[in-house]
Coordinates of C-alpha atoms in Angstrom, one line a residue:
X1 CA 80.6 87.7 83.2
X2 CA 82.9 85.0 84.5
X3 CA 85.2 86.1 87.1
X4 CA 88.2 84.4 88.3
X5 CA 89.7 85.7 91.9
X6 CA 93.1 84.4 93.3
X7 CA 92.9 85.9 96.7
X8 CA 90.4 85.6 99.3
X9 CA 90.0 89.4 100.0
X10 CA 88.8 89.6 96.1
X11 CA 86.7 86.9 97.0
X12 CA 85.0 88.4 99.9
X13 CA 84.5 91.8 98.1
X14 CA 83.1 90.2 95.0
X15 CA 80.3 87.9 97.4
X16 CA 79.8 91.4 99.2
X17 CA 78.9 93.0 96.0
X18 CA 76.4 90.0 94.7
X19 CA 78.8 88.5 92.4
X20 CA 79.2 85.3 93.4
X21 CA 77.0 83.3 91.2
X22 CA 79.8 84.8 88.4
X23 CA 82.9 83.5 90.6
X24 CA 84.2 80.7 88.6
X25 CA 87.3 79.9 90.2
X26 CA 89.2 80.4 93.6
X27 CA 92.3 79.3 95.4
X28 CA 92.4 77.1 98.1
X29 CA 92.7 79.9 100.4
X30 CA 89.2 81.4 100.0
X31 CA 86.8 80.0 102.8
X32 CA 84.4 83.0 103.6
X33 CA 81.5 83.3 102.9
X34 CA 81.3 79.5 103.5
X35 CA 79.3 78.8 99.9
X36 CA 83.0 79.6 98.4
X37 CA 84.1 76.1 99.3
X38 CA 81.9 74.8 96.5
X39 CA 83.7 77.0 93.8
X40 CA 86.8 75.3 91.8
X41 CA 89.6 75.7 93.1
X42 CA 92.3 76.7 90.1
X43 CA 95.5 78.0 92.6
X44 CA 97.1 76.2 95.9
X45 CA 99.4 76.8 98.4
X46 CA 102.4 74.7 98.4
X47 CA 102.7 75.2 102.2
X48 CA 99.7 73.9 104.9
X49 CA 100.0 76.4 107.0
X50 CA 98.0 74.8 109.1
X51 CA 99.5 71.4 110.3
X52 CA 102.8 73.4 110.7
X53 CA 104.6 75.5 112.6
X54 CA 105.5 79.5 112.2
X55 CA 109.4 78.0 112.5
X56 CA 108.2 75.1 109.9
X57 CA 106.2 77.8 107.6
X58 CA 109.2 80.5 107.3
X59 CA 111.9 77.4 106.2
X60 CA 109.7 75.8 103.7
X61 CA 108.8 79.2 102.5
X62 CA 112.7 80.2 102.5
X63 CA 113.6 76.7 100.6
X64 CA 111.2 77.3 97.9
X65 CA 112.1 81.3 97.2
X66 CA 115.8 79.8 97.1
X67 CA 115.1 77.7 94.5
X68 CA 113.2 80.4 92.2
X69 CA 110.0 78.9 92.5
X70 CA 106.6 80.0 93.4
X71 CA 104.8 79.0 96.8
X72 CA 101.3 78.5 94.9
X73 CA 100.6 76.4 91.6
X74 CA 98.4 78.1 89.2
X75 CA 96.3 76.2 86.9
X76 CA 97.1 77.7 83.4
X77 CA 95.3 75.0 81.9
X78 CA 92.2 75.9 83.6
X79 CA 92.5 79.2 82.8
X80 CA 93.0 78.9 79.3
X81 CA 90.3 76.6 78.9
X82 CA 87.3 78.4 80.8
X83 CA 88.7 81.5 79.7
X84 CA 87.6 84.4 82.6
X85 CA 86.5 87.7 81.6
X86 CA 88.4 88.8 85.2
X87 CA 91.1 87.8 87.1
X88 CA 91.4 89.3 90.7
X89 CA 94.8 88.9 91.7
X90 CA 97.4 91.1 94.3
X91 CA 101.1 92.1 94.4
X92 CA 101.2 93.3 97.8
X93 CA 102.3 90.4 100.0
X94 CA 103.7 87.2 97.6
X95 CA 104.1 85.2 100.9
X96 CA 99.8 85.8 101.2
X97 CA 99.1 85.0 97.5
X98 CA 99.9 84.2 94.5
X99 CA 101.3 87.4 92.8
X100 CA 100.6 89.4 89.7
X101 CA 103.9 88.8 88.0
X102 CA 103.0 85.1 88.1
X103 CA 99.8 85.3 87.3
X104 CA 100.7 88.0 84.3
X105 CA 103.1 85.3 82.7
X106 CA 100.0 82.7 82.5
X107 CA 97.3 84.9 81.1
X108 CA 99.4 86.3 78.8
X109 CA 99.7 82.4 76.6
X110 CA 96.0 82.5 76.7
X111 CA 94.2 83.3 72.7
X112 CA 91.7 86.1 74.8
X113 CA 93.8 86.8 77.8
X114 CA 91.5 88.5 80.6
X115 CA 91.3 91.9 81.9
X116 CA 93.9 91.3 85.1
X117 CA 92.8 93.4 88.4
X118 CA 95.6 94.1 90.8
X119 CA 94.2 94.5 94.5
X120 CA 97.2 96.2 96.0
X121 CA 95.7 98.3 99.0
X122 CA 98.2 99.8 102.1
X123 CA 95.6 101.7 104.1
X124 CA 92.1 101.2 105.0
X125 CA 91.2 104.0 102.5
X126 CA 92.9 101.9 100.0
X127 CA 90.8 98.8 101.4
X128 CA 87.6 101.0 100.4
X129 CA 89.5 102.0 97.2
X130 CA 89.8 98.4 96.3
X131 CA 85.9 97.4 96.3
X132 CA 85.4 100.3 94.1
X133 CA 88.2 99.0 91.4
X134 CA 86.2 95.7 91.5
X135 CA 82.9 97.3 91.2
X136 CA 84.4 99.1 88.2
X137 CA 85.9 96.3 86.4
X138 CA 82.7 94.0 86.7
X139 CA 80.8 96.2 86.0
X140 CA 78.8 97.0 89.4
X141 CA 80.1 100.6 90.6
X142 CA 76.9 101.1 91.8
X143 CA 76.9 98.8 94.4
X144 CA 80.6 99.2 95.5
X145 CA 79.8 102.7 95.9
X146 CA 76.5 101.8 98.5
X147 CA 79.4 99.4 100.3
X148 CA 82.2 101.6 100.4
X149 CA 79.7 104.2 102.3
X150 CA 78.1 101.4 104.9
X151 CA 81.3 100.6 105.8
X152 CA 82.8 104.6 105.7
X153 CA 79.5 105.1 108.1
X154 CA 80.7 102.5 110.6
X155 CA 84.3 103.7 110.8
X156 CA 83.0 107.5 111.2
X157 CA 80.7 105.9 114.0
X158 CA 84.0 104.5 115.8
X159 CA 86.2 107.7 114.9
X160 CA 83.4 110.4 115.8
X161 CA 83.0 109.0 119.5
X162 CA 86.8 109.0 120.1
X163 CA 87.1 112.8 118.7
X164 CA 88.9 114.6 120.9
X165 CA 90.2 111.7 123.7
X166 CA 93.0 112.6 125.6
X167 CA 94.1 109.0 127.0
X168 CA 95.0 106.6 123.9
X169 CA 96.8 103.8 125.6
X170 CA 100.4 102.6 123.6
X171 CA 99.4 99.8 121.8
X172 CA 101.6 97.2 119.4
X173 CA 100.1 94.8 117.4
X174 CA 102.4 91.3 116.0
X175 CA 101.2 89.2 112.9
X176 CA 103.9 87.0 113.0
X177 CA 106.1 84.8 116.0
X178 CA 109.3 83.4 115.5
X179 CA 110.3 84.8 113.4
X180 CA 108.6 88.1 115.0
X181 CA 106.7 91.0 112.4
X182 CA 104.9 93.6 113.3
X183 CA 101.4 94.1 112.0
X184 CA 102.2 96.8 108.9
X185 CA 100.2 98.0 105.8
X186 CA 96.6 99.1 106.9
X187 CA 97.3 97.5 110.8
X188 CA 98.9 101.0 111.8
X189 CA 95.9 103.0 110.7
X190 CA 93.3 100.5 112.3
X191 CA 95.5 101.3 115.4
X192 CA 95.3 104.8 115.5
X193 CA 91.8 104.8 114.3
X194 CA 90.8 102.6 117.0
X195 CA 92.4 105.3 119.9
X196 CA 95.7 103.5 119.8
X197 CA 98.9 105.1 120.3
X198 CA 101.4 103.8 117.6
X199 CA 104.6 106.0 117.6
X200 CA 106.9 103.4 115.7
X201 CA 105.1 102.8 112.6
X202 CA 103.3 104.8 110.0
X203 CA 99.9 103.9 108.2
X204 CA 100.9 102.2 104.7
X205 CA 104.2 100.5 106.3
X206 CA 104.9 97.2 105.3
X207 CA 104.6 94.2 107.5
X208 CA 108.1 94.3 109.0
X209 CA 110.6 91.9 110.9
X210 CA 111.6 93.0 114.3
X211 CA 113.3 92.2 117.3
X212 CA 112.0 91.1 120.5
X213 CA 113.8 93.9 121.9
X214 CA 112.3 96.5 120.3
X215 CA 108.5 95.3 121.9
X216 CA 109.7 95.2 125.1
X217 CA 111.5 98.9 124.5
X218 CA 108.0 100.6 123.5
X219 CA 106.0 98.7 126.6
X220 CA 103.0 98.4 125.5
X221 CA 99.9 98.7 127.5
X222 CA 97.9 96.9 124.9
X223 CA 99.4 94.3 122.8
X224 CA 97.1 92.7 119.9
X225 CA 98.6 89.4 118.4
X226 CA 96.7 88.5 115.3
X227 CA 98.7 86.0 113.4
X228 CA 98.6 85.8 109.8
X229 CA 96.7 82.9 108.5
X230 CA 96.6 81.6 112.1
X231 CA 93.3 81.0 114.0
X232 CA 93.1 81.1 117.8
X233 CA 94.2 77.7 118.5
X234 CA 97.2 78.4 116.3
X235 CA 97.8 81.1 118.3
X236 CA 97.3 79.9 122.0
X237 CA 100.1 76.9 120.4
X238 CA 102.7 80.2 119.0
X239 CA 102.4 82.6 121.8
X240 CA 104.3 80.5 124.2
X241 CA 107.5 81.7 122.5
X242 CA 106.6 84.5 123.5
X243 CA 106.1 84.1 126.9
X244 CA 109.7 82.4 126.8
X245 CA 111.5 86.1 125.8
X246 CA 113.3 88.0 127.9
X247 CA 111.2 91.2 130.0
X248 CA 107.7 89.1 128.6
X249 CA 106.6 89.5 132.1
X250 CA 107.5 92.9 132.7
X251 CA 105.8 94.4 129.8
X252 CA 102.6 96.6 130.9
X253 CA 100.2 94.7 129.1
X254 CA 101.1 91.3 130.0
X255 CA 101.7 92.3 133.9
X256 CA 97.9 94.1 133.7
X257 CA 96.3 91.5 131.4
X258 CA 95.7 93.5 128.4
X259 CA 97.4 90.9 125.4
X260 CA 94.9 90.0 123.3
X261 CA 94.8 86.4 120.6
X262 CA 92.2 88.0 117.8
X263 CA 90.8 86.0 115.0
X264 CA 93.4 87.2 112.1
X265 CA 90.1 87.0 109.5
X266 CA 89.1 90.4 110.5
X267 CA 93.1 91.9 109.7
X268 CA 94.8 89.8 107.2
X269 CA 92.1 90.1 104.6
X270 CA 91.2 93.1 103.5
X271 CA 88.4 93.5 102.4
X272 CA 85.0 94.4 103.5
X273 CA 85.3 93.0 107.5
X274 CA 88.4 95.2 107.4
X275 CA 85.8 97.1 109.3
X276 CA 84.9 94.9 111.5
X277 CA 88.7 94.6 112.2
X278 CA 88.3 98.0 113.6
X279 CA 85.8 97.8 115.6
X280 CA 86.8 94.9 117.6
X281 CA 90.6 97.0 118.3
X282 CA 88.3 100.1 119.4
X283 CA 86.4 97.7 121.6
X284 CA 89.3 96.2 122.8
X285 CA 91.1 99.5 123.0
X286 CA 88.4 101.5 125.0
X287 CA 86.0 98.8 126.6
X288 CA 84.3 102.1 128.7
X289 CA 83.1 103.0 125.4
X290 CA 82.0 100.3 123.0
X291 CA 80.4 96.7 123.3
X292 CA 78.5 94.7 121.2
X293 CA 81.4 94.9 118.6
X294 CA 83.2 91.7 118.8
X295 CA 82.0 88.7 117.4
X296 CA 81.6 85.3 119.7
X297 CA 84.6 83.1 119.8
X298 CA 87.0 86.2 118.4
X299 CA 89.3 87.1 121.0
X300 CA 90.9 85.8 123.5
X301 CA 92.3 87.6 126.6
X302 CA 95.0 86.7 128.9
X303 CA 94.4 86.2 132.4
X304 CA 97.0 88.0 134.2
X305 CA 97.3 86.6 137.8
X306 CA 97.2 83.4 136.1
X307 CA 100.0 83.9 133.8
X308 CA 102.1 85.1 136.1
X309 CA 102.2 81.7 138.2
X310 CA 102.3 79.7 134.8
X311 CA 105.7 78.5 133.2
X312 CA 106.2 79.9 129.6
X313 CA 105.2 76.6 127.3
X314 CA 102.0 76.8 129.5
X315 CA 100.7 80.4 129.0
X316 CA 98.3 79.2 126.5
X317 CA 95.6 78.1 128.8
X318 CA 96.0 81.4 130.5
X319 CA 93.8 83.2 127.7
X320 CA 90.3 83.1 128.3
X321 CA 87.4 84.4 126.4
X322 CA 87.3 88.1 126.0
X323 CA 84.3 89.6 128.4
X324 CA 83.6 92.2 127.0
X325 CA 81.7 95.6 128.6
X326 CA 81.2 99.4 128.2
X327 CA 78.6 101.0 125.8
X328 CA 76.8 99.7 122.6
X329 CA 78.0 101.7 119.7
X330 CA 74.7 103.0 117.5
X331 CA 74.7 101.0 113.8

């Protein structure tokens, strides 16, 4: 079978499920696992998110929507000539990806067109739910089914030793900064699954454009930022905007040190380290219980008595590498 996936959470779930010697085309977005580099690459991003700004990002992005175009180029002629059995593609997020309705209109000028699987997931059930529609359309149910219950068996690990807790700290999570959104779709439910409490938002939400007001309302005493498509140097570059809002310093978390920079691989993909997503907030969220959960050079956490002597554009070098602590949670 030759499979085509055009987002990197189909690409992840397709490696997880031994397929990727039958991957025979990518986008430019897919980088784990790292043996996906040497794959062709049929769809790019018209924006590099990476040598610009979140400002920079959102008015390229804008310009581009205003003029009725796409912000990825598909390769039709690729398509048409190696002629996939499978094309993995979304229509969840058309800022993430390239979306289905695009890549509808190119299959359907291809003599054979493929079968065309839309990933769409809004919860971390429907994260599980979408490594069983792969396994079904290429043909390995079998091993999505052994997945989907490894990975149900680490979340019941996390869930079953917070049953019961009285104390679940407020927690708010941010995937975007200037312009500021809240972390929506499966982010709520890895928040309250984690012993968050997350009043404003409902799991399956969409990712959702706020006001600075409205963080600084809630006071959070945890505050994740995981910026999508934004590693953590990205990240210690963004959050002094942050820093530069009104009632920063008088939030909970920032006066007792509890803001958090986290690798965005582990929320803005989901796919299978969706569940690795959620054991790094439990971590994170209850350190007297877990440890051992969070990956090396992951998370960054703010140093409190630092920040508070530092001016805004230099609270950056205030996060430091997250300790860690607490108990080891049984695997």
């Amino acid at each position: 079978m030759k499979i085509c996936s055009l987002l990197p959470s189909g690409t992840e779930i397709l490696y997880a499920l031994g397929l990727g010697d039958q991957i025979v085309g990518v986008t430019d977005l897919c980088d784990f696992p790292p043996e996906v580099k040497e794959k062709p690459i049929v769809c790019r991003s018209r924006i590099d998110v990476d040598s610009m700004t979140s400002q920079q990002v959102e008015a390229m992005m804008r310009q581009i929507l205003a003029a009725g175009e796409s912000p990825y180029e598909l390769d039709g002629e690729w398509l048409a000539t190696n002629s996939p059995d499978v094309v993995l593609t979304q229509d969840l997020c058309y800022f993430c990806e390239v979306d289905a309705q695009t890549v509808g209109r190119t299959v359907d000028l291809m003599p054979m067109p493929p079968e065309v699987v839309v990933l769409q997931p809004r919860t971390l059930r429907g994260i599980l739910d979408s490594i069983l529609q792969v396994g079904n359309a290429c043909n390995t149910s079998f091993r999505a089914e052994k997945l989907v219950a490894a990975l149900e068996k680490r979340r019941n690990t996390i869930e079953e030793r917070l049953d019961g807790l009285s104390q679940r700290p407020r927690v708010f999570s941010l995937e975007g900064i200037n312009p500021l959104v809240i972390g929506g779709h499966w982010i709520p439910d890895l928040l309250r699954r984690a012993g968050g409490q997350l009043d404003l938002f409902e799991p399956g939400s969409p990712a959702t454009r706020i006001e600075w007001q409205l963080v600084t309302e809630y006071e959070p005493e945890k505050l994740f930022i995981d910026l999508c498509s934004s590693d953590l140097r990205r990240q210690r570059a963004e959050v002094s905007w942050l820093a530069s809002q009104a009632g920063w310093k008088d939030i909970p978390a920032v006066r007792s040190g509890e803001v958090y920079l986290i690798d965005h691989v582990y929320f803005s993909v989901p796919g299978p380290r969706i569940i690795k997503g959620l054991e790094i907030l439990a971590q994170l969220t209850h350190p007297d219980k877990f440890a051992g959960l969070i990956p090396p050079e992951t998370v960054l956490k703010l140093d409190a008595t630092k920040a508070a002597m530092s001016a805004p554009e230099d609270i950056g070098d205030c996060f430091l590498p997250w300790p860690g602590g607490g108990l080891q949670v049984d695997r």
